[in-house]
Amino acid sequence: MAFYYDDAAHTFNEYLLVPGYSSAACTPNSVDLSSPLVKYNRGETPALTLNIPLTSAIMQSVSDDTMAIALAREGGLSFIYGSQSVEDEAAMVLRVKDYKAGFVPSDSNLSPSHTLEDVLRLKEQSGHSTMPITDDGSAHGRVLGIVTSRDYRPSRTPLDAKVTEFMTPRDQLVVGDKDTSLKEANDIIWDHKLNALPVVDDDDRLLYLVFRKDYDSHKENPLENLDSHKRYLVGAGINTHDYTERVPALIAAGADVLCIDSSEGFSEWQKRTIDWIRSHYGDDVKIGAGNIVDREGFRFLAEAGADFVKVGIGGGSICITREQKGIGRGQATSVIEVAAERNAYLSQTGTYIPLCSDGGIVYDHHMTLALAMGADFLMLGRYFARFDESPTNKVTVNGNYMKEYWGEGSARALNWQRYAHDASKKLSFEEGVDSYVPYAGSLKDNVAVTLTKMRSTMCNCGATTISEFQDKAKLTLISSTSIVEGGAHDVMLKDQVNLLPPR
């Protein structure tokens, strides 16, 4: 006979937080939203943390390198989608790691034989105006000079003019040596009023460039999520089929953390994948696993060696797994039960394994509820798909701006690796839809509003950290009429009324 749960599975929309005592010291500006990304032992510091508890979903319509850069700048992290070739995914990861580094390898270089026409062509291709001139035109050749947009005027300089005619020559350049620290490099930039500082070795070969704009960017974005080399943190999705090829390529490209992208994580396939990673890389490679919805699933992945566990099946806005297969569970109930098992595992082993709540988020306050229920961070698809930085097209639908958004289980994604383990390499049926979401503008502006709400709510509960919030939070189930009561009701909203001028 089948096992029956006594209680119904609940969604975030069925819960409210009950306010607690808030001291004068508990203000939104004092709230710390940092959260562990990977497991750690009690009393130790996690190897990777998030400065805000938001990650973007492993989806074609959400997480490419542009999204990863924008989200890391705000303190979160993206998982580059894995439903593409190994080479293309690794290239996206590499672009993120190279985009913002204290010491950046130059990717726009020319030799003395090149002309202004070559300069303009390279600038259009790369978007970069700073171009080192090296003896062989490579990123690590001997430095002969540098060209910036201040060195020429396209309207006056002949297109066939050699770069040696208008570049700033080596003997006029200020450079840093190979032992220059990032702080020293920034001091040199400021002292000499430079936009970029070349860093060279003992043979005058180019090693890196350090840019003034990177220093300015960090001051404007104090929560930037950076590695020890001041590069943006980035994650990458993998599957349980080609991991022996994909994982080495992603690690070589610089991925900081990996995550198995699967519709159901309580499986031997995930254990095999984790086992292979541990046998080849030990604990150096951080790997998340999932998705699961109950304590048994969590315990299985914890014992398999997962660094974090994703919770949620069928709750995504474009996911129709429950409709197609009758499998899943209310997201709130799933997070509550798995968090309790995570805490039990911590008591028994001394190891804390972070939980990622994936799906079921409709409103901003649902994010805060998920954290209160025990999630350490969230994985969001629809939320990020609405922004300028998502990789999809902005279109007009019935006079409104929308962004395309499709699920990894849809025919459009062609992501059979996520759903099938047979040799057919195709989707037998769809578990995701192809859709549109309302266009919302820039990521930075929207995330700022979301985090303001989150901090304010935590203060209402008397908490200034996520762990304190989880300890102090009081949650109550609400009735359907309470949901109605919680919104605007029994009034006529002004924006829904067409007022006629008086006669």
Coordinates of C-alpha atoms in Angstrom, one line a residue:
M1 CA 0.0 0.0 0.0
A2 CA 1.3 3.5 -0.9
F3 CA 2.5 5.8 1.8
Y4 CA 0.3 8.8 2.5
Y5 CA 1.4 12.0 4.1
D6 CA -1.0 13.2 6.8
D7 CA -0.8 16.9 5.9
A8 CA -1.2 18.7 2.6
A9 CA 1.8 20.2 0.9
H10 CA 1.9 24.0 1.1
T11 CA 3.2 26.8 -1.0
F12 CA 4.9 30.0 0.1
N13 CA 1.7 31.9 -0.6
E14 CA 0.0 30.1 2.2
Y15 CA 2.3 31.5 4.9
L16 CA 2.9 34.8 6.6
L17 CA 5.7 35.9 9.0
V18 CA 4.6 37.2 12.4
P19 CA 6.6 40.2 13.5
G20 CA 8.9 40.0 16.4
Y21 CA 10.6 42.5 18.7
S22 CA 12.9 44.9 16.7
S23 CA 15.5 46.9 18.6
A24 CA 16.6 50.4 17.5
A25 CA 19.9 48.8 16.3
C26 CA 18.0 46.6 13.9
T27 CA 17.8 48.7 10.7
P28 CA 17.9 47.7 7.1
N29 CA 21.4 49.1 6.7
S30 CA 22.6 46.8 9.4
V31 CA 21.3 43.6 7.8
D32 CA 23.9 41.2 6.5
L33 CA 22.6 39.0 3.7
S34 CA 25.7 36.9 3.2
S35 CA 25.1 33.2 3.2
P36 CA 27.2 30.0 2.7
L37 CA 27.2 28.5 -0.7
V38 CA 29.0 25.2 0.0
K39 CA 29.2 22.8 3.0
Y40 CA 31.6 23.4 5.9
N41 CA 32.3 21.9 9.3
R42 CA 31.0 23.5 12.5
G43 CA 33.4 26.2 13.6
E44 CA 35.0 26.6 10.2
T45 CA 34.4 29.1 7.4
P46 CA 32.8 27.9 4.1
A47 CA 35.1 27.9 1.1
L48 CA 32.5 29.9 -0.9
T49 CA 29.9 32.3 0.2
L50 CA 27.3 34.6 -1.4
N51 CA 27.0 38.2 -0.4
I52 CA 23.3 38.1 -1.3
P53 CA 21.3 34.9 -1.2
L54 CA 20.4 34.9 -4.9
T55 CA 21.5 32.7 -7.8
S56 CA 20.2 32.5 -11.3
A57 CA 18.9 29.2 -12.7
I58 CA 20.7 26.8 -15.0
M59 CA 18.6 27.7 -18.0
Q60 CA 19.3 28.8 -21.6
S61 CA 16.8 31.7 -21.2
V62 CA 18.4 33.0 -18.0
S63 CA 22.1 32.3 -17.3
D64 CA 24.8 33.2 -19.8
D65 CA 28.0 35.2 -19.2
T66 CA 26.3 38.5 -19.3
M67 CA 23.8 37.5 -16.5
A68 CA 26.7 36.0 -14.5
I69 CA 28.7 39.2 -14.6
A70 CA 25.7 41.4 -13.7
L71 CA 24.6 39.2 -10.8
A72 CA 28.1 38.7 -9.4
R73 CA 28.5 42.5 -9.4
E74 CA 25.5 42.7 -7.1
G75 CA 26.8 39.9 -4.8
G76 CA 25.1 36.8 -6.1
L77 CA 26.1 34.1 -8.5
S78 CA 25.0 32.6 -11.8
F79 CA 25.2 29.0 -12.9
I80 CA 25.9 29.0 -16.6
Y81 CA 23.5 26.7 -18.4
G82 CA 24.8 23.3 -19.4
S83 CA 22.5 22.5 -22.3
Q84 CA 25.1 23.6 -24.8
S85 CA 28.4 22.2 -26.1
V86 CA 31.2 21.7 -23.6
E87 CA 33.3 24.2 -25.5
D88 CA 30.6 26.9 -25.5
E89 CA 29.8 26.6 -21.8
A90 CA 33.5 26.7 -20.9
A91 CA 34.0 29.8 -23.1
M92 CA 31.1 31.5 -21.2
V93 CA 32.8 30.7 -17.9
L94 CA 36.1 32.0 -19.1
R95 CA 34.6 35.2 -20.3
V96 CA 33.2 35.8 -16.8
K97 CA 36.5 35.0 -15.1
D98 CA 38.4 37.3 -17.5
Y99 CA 35.9 40.1 -17.4
K100 CA 36.7 41.6 -14.0
A101 CA 40.0 40.7 -12.6
G102 CA 42.5 42.9 -10.8
F103 CA 45.1 41.7 -13.3
V104 CA 43.4 41.1 -16.7
P105 CA 45.1 39.2 -19.5
S106 CA 44.9 41.4 -22.6
D107 CA 42.6 40.1 -25.4
S108 CA 43.1 43.1 -27.8
N109 CA 46.6 43.2 -29.0
L110 CA 48.3 44.3 -32.2
S111 CA 51.8 44.3 -33.7
P112 CA 53.8 47.2 -35.3
S113 CA 52.7 46.1 -38.8
H114 CA 49.1 46.8 -38.1
T115 CA 47.3 50.0 -39.1
L116 CA 44.6 52.3 -37.8
E117 CA 42.1 50.3 -39.9
D118 CA 43.1 47.2 -37.9
V119 CA 42.7 49.2 -34.6
L120 CA 39.1 50.3 -35.5
R121 CA 38.2 46.8 -36.6
L122 CA 39.5 45.2 -33.4
K123 CA 37.8 47.9 -31.3
E124 CA 34.5 47.0 -33.0
Q125 CA 35.0 43.3 -32.5
S126 CA 36.1 43.4 -28.9
G127 CA 34.6 46.6 -27.6
H128 CA 37.9 47.5 -26.0
S129 CA 39.8 50.7 -26.8
T130 CA 43.0 49.9 -25.0
M131 CA 45.4 47.9 -27.2
P132 CA 48.9 46.9 -26.2
I133 CA 51.3 46.8 -29.2
T134 CA 53.7 43.9 -28.8
D135 CA 56.5 42.6 -31.0
D136 CA 54.5 39.6 -32.1
G137 CA 51.0 41.0 -31.6
S138 CA 50.3 38.4 -28.8
A139 CA 49.0 38.9 -25.3
H140 CA 52.4 38.2 -23.8
G141 CA 54.8 39.6 -26.4
R142 CA 57.4 42.2 -25.6
V143 CA 55.7 45.6 -25.1
L144 CA 56.5 48.3 -27.7
G145 CA 53.7 50.7 -26.9
I146 CA 50.0 51.1 -26.3
V147 CA 47.1 52.5 -28.3
T148 CA 44.0 54.1 -26.8
S149 CA 41.2 56.1 -28.3
R150 CA 43.1 59.3 -27.3
D151 CA 46.0 58.5 -29.6
Y152 CA 44.1 58.9 -32.9
R153 CA 41.2 60.7 -34.6
P154 CA 39.5 58.6 -37.3
S155 CA 38.5 61.8 -39.2
R156 CA 42.1 63.0 -39.4
T157 CA 44.4 60.0 -39.1
P158 CA 44.8 58.0 -42.3
L159 CA 43.4 54.5 -42.1
D160 CA 46.6 53.0 -43.5
A161 CA 48.8 54.8 -40.8
K162 CA 50.9 52.3 -38.9
V163 CA 50.2 52.0 -35.2
T164 CA 53.9 53.0 -34.5
E165 CA 53.1 56.4 -35.9
F166 CA 50.4 57.3 -33.3
M167 CA 50.9 54.9 -30.4
T168 CA 52.3 55.9 -27.0
P169 CA 55.8 54.3 -27.2
R170 CA 57.3 52.0 -24.5
D171 CA 59.7 54.7 -23.2
Q172 CA 56.8 56.9 -22.4
L173 CA 54.7 54.3 -20.6
V174 CA 54.3 53.8 -16.9
V175 CA 54.3 50.1 -16.2
G176 CA 54.2 47.8 -13.2
D177 CA 56.6 44.9 -12.6
K178 CA 55.6 41.3 -12.1
D179 CA 55.6 41.7 -8.3
T180 CA 53.3 44.7 -8.2
S181 CA 50.3 44.1 -5.9
L182 CA 46.8 45.1 -6.8
K183 CA 46.9 47.9 -4.2
E184 CA 50.2 49.2 -5.6
A185 CA 48.9 49.0 -9.2
N186 CA 45.8 51.1 -8.2
D187 CA 48.1 53.6 -6.4
I188 CA 50.2 53.9 -9.6
I189 CA 47.1 54.4 -11.7
W190 CA 45.9 57.2 -9.4
D191 CA 49.3 58.9 -9.0
H192 CA 49.9 59.0 -12.7
K193 CA 46.3 59.7 -13.8
L194 CA 46.2 56.5 -15.9
N195 CA 43.2 54.6 -17.3
A196 CA 45.2 51.3 -17.6
L197 CA 48.5 50.1 -16.2
P198 CA 50.5 47.4 -18.2
V199 CA 52.2 44.8 -15.9
V200 CA 55.4 43.3 -17.4
D201 CA 57.9 40.6 -16.5
D202 CA 61.7 41.0 -16.3
D203 CA 62.0 40.7 -20.1
D204 CA 59.4 43.4 -20.7
R205 CA 56.8 40.9 -21.9
L206 CA 53.2 41.8 -21.1
L207 CA 51.6 39.9 -18.3
Y208 CA 48.4 41.8 -17.5
L209 CA 46.6 45.1 -17.6
V210 CA 45.1 46.7 -14.5
F211 CA 42.2 49.1 -15.2
R212 CA 41.0 52.2 -13.4
K213 CA 37.4 51.3 -14.2
D214 CA 37.7 48.0 -12.2
Y215 CA 38.6 50.0 -9.1
D216 CA 35.8 52.4 -9.7
S217 CA 33.4 49.5 -10.3
H218 CA 34.2 47.9 -7.0
K219 CA 33.7 51.1 -5.1
E220 CA 30.2 51.4 -6.7
N221 CA 29.4 47.8 -6.0
P222 CA 30.7 46.9 -2.6
L223 CA 29.0 43.5 -2.4
E224 CA 30.7 42.2 -5.6
N225 CA 31.2 38.5 -5.3
L226 CA 34.9 38.0 -6.1
D227 CA 37.5 35.2 -5.8
S228 CA 40.9 35.6 -4.2
H229 CA 42.3 37.1 -7.5
K230 CA 39.5 39.7 -7.6
R231 CA 37.7 37.9 -10.4
Y232 CA 33.9 37.4 -10.4
L233 CA 32.7 34.1 -9.0
V234 CA 30.7 32.0 -11.5
G235 CA 29.0 28.6 -11.4
A236 CA 28.2 26.1 -14.1
G237 CA 25.7 23.4 -14.7
I238 CA 26.6 19.9 -15.6
N239 CA 24.5 16.7 -16.4
T240 CA 24.9 13.1 -15.4
H241 CA 25.9 12.0 -19.0
D242 CA 29.0 13.8 -20.3
Y243 CA 30.5 14.9 -16.9
T244 CA 33.8 13.1 -17.7
E245 CA 34.3 15.6 -20.5
R246 CA 32.4 18.6 -19.3
V247 CA 33.8 18.9 -15.7
P248 CA 37.5 19.1 -16.7
A249 CA 36.8 21.8 -19.3
L250 CA 34.7 23.9 -16.9
I251 CA 37.3 23.6 -14.1
A252 CA 40.1 24.6 -16.6
A253 CA 38.0 27.6 -17.6
G254 CA 37.8 28.7 -14.0
A255 CA 34.4 27.7 -12.7
D256 CA 34.2 28.2 -9.0
V257 CA 31.3 25.8 -8.3
L258 CA 29.4 23.2 -10.3
C259 CA 25.8 22.0 -10.0
I260 CA 24.1 18.9 -11.4
D261 CA 21.1 20.1 -13.4
S262 CA 18.4 17.4 -13.1
S263 CA 14.7 17.3 -12.6
E264 CA 15.0 14.7 -9.9
G265 CA 18.1 14.2 -7.8
F266 CA 17.3 11.2 -5.7
S267 CA 19.1 8.8 -8.1
E268 CA 22.1 6.6 -8.6
W269 CA 23.1 8.8 -11.6
Q270 CA 23.8 11.7 -9.3
K271 CA 25.8 9.6 -6.9
R272 CA 27.9 8.3 -9.8
T273 CA 28.6 11.8 -11.0
I274 CA 29.7 13.0 -7.5
D275 CA 31.8 9.9 -7.0
W276 CA 33.6 10.5 -10.3
I277 CA 34.3 14.1 -9.3
R278 CA 35.6 13.1 -5.8
S279 CA 37.8 10.4 -7.3
H280 CA 39.4 12.8 -9.7
Y281 CA 39.4 16.1 -7.8
G282 CA 38.9 15.2 -4.2
D283 CA 37.1 18.0 -2.3
D284 CA 38.7 20.8 -4.3
V285 CA 35.8 20.9 -6.8
K286 CA 32.6 22.1 -5.2
I287 CA 29.4 20.4 -6.6
G288 CA 25.8 21.0 -5.8
A289 CA 23.1 18.3 -6.4
G290 CA 19.4 17.9 -6.6
N291 CA 16.5 18.4 -6.9
I292 CA 14.8 16.7 -4.0
V293 CA 11.7 17.4 -1.9
D294 CA 12.0 15.3 1.3
R295 CA 14.4 14.2 4.1
E296 CA 15.3 10.9 2.4
G297 CA 16.4 12.7 -0.8
F298 CA 18.5 15.2 1.3
R299 CA 20.2 12.4 3.3
F300 CA 21.0 10.5 0.1
L301 CA 22.8 13.5 -1.5
A302 CA 24.5 14.5 1.7
E303 CA 26.0 11.1 2.1
A304 CA 26.9 11.0 -1.6
G305 CA 29.1 14.1 -0.9
A306 CA 27.1 17.0 -2.3
D307 CA 28.4 20.5 -1.3
F308 CA 24.9 22.0 -1.4
V309 CA 21.4 20.5 -2.1
K310 CA 18.7 22.0 -4.3
V311 CA 15.1 21.6 -3.1
G312 CA 12.1 21.7 -5.3
I313 CA 10.3 19.7 -8.0
G314 CA 7.5 21.1 -10.2
G315 CA 7.3 24.5 -8.6
G316 CA 8.9 26.6 -11.3
S317 CA 6.6 28.9 -13.3
I318 CA 7.5 27.2 -16.6
C319 CA 7.7 23.7 -15.1
I320 CA 4.8 21.2 -15.9
T321 CA 6.4 18.2 -14.3
R322 CA 3.5 17.9 -11.8
E323 CA 0.9 18.2 -14.6
Q324 CA 2.6 15.7 -16.9
K325 CA 3.9 13.1 -14.3
G326 CA 2.0 13.8 -11.1
I327 CA 5.3 14.2 -9.3
G328 CA 6.4 17.0 -7.0
R329 CA 5.5 18.7 -3.7
G330 CA 4.5 22.1 -2.4
Q331 CA 7.7 24.2 -2.2
A332 CA 7.2 25.5 1.3
T333 CA 6.5 22.1 2.8
S334 CA 9.6 20.7 0.9
V335 CA 11.9 23.4 2.3
I336 CA 10.6 23.1 5.8
E337 CA 11.1 19.3 5.9
V338 CA 14.5 19.3 4.2
A339 CA 15.8 22.1 6.4
A340 CA 14.8 20.1 9.5
E341 CA 16.8 17.1 8.1
R342 CA 19.7 19.4 7.3
N343 CA 19.8 20.5 10.9
A344 CA 19.6 16.9 12.1
Y345 CA 22.5 16.0 9.8
L346 CA 24.5 18.9 11.3
S347 CA 23.9 17.7 14.8
Q348 CA 25.0 14.2 14.0
T349 CA 28.0 14.9 11.8
G350 CA 29.1 18.5 12.5
T351 CA 28.8 19.3 8.8
Y352 CA 26.5 22.0 7.6
I353 CA 25.2 21.6 4.0
P354 CA 23.5 24.7 2.6
L355 CA 20.1 24.4 1.0
C356 CA 19.1 26.1 -2.3
S357 CA 15.3 26.7 -2.7
D358 CA 14.6 26.3 -6.4
G359 CA 11.1 27.2 -7.7
G360 CA 7.8 28.4 -6.2
I361 CA 8.8 32.0 -6.0
V362 CA 6.1 34.4 -7.4
Y363 CA 6.5 37.5 -5.3
D364 CA 9.5 39.1 -3.6
H365 CA 8.2 38.2 -0.1
H366 CA 8.3 34.5 -1.1
M367 CA 12.1 34.8 -1.2
T368 CA 12.1 36.0 2.4
L369 CA 9.7 33.2 3.5
A370 CA 12.0 30.6 1.9
L371 CA 15.0 31.9 3.9
A372 CA 12.9 31.9 7.1
M373 CA 12.0 28.3 6.5
G374 CA 15.6 27.2 6.3
A375 CA 16.9 27.9 2.8
D376 CA 20.4 29.4 2.6
F377 CA 19.9 30.8 -0.8
L378 CA 17.5 30.8 -3.7
M379 CA 17.7 29.8 -7.4
L380 CA 15.5 31.9 -9.6
G381 CA 14.5 31.6 -13.2
R382 CA 11.5 33.8 -14.1
Y383 CA 12.7 36.6 -11.8
F384 CA 16.0 37.0 -13.7
A385 CA 14.6 36.2 -17.1
R386 CA 12.7 39.6 -17.0
F387 CA 15.9 41.7 -17.0
D388 CA 18.0 43.3 -19.7
E389 CA 20.9 41.0 -18.8
S390 CA 19.0 37.7 -19.6
P391 CA 20.0 36.2 -23.0
T392 CA 16.6 36.3 -24.6
N393 CA 14.9 38.7 -27.0
K394 CA 12.7 41.6 -25.8
V395 CA 9.5 41.6 -27.8
T396 CA 6.2 43.4 -27.9
V397 CA 3.1 41.4 -27.1
N398 CA -0.3 43.2 -27.2
G399 CA 1.5 46.5 -26.8
N400 CA 3.6 45.4 -23.8
Y401 CA 7.3 44.7 -23.7
M402 CA 8.0 41.1 -22.8
K403 CA 11.0 38.8 -22.6
E404 CA 11.0 35.3 -24.0
Y405 CA 11.3 32.6 -21.3
W406 CA 11.4 28.8 -21.8
G407 CA 12.0 25.8 -19.6
E408 CA 14.8 23.3 -19.9
G409 CA 12.1 20.7 -20.2
S410 CA 10.6 22.3 -23.3
A411 CA 11.2 21.2 -26.8
R412 CA 12.9 24.5 -27.5
A413 CA 15.7 23.7 -25.0
L414 CA 16.4 20.3 -26.4
N415 CA 17.9 19.4 -23.1
W416 CA 17.3 15.6 -23.1
Q417 CA 20.3 15.1 -20.7
R418 CA 18.3 16.6 -17.9
Y419 CA 15.3 14.3 -18.3
A420 CA 16.3 11.1 -20.0
H421 CA 18.8 8.3 -19.4
D422 CA 18.1 6.1 -22.4
A423 CA 19.9 6.2 -25.7
S424 CA 17.2 8.0 -27.6
K425 CA 18.7 11.4 -26.9
K426 CA 15.4 13.1 -27.3
L427 CA 12.5 14.3 -25.2
S428 CA 9.6 11.8 -25.2
F429 CA 7.3 14.5 -23.7
E430 CA 7.7 18.1 -22.5
E431 CA 8.1 19.0 -18.8
G432 CA 8.5 22.7 -19.5
V433 CA 6.7 25.4 -21.6
D434 CA 7.7 28.2 -24.0
S435 CA 6.4 31.5 -22.7
Y436 CA 6.9 35.3 -22.2
V437 CA 7.4 37.2 -19.0
P438 CA 6.9 41.0 -18.5
Y439 CA 10.1 43.0 -19.2
A440 CA 11.3 44.6 -16.0
G441 CA 14.4 46.6 -16.9
S442 CA 17.9 46.3 -15.4
L443 CA 19.0 43.7 -13.0
K444 CA 20.7 46.2 -10.7
D445 CA 17.6 48.3 -10.1
N446 CA 15.2 45.4 -9.5
V447 CA 17.6 43.4 -7.3
A448 CA 18.1 46.6 -5.2
V449 CA 14.3 46.8 -4.5
T450 CA 14.0 43.1 -3.7
L451 CA 16.9 43.2 -1.2
T452 CA 15.4 46.3 0.4
K453 CA 12.2 44.4 1.0
M454 CA 14.1 41.5 2.3
R455 CA 16.2 43.5 4.8
S456 CA 13.1 45.4 6.0
T457 CA 11.2 42.2 6.6
M458 CA 14.1 40.7 8.6
C459 CA 14.2 43.8 10.8
N460 CA 10.5 43.4 11.4
C461 CA 11.4 40.0 12.8
G462 CA 14.3 41.4 14.9
A463 CA 17.1 39.8 12.8
T464 CA 20.2 41.2 11.1
T465 CA 21.6 38.0 9.6
I466 CA 19.9 35.1 7.8
S467 CA 20.9 32.6 10.5
E468 CA 19.4 34.8 13.2
F469 CA 16.3 35.3 11.0
Q470 CA 15.8 31.5 10.8
D471 CA 16.1 31.2 14.6
K472 CA 13.7 34.0 15.3
A473 CA 11.2 33.7 12.5
K474 CA 7.6 32.9 13.4
L475 CA 5.4 31.5 10.6
T476 CA 1.7 31.1 10.4
L477 CA -0.5 29.3 7.8
I478 CA -3.2 31.5 6.5
S479 CA -6.6 30.9 5.0
S480 CA -7.7 31.7 1.5
T481 CA -9.7 34.7 2.8
S482 CA -6.6 35.9 4.6
I483 CA -4.8 36.0 1.2
V484 CA -7.6 38.2 -0.2
E485 CA -7.4 40.4 3.0
G486 CA -3.7 40.8 2.5
G487 CA -4.1 42.7 -0.8
A488 CA -5.9 45.8 -1.8
H489 CA -9.7 45.0 -1.4
D490 CA -13.0 46.8 -1.2
V491 CA -11.7 49.8 -3.0
M492 CA -11.6 51.0 -6.6
L493 CA -8.0 51.5 -7.7
K494 CA -7.2 54.7 -9.4
D495 CA -5.3 53.2 -12.2
Q496 CA -8.3 51.0 -13.1
V497 CA -10.7 54.0 -13.4
N498 CA -11.2 56.3 -16.4
L499 CA -12.4 59.5 -14.9
L500 CA -14.5 61.8 -17.1
P501 CA -14.0 65.6 -16.6
P502 CA -17.0 67.4 -15.0
R503 CA -19.5 69.1 -17.2

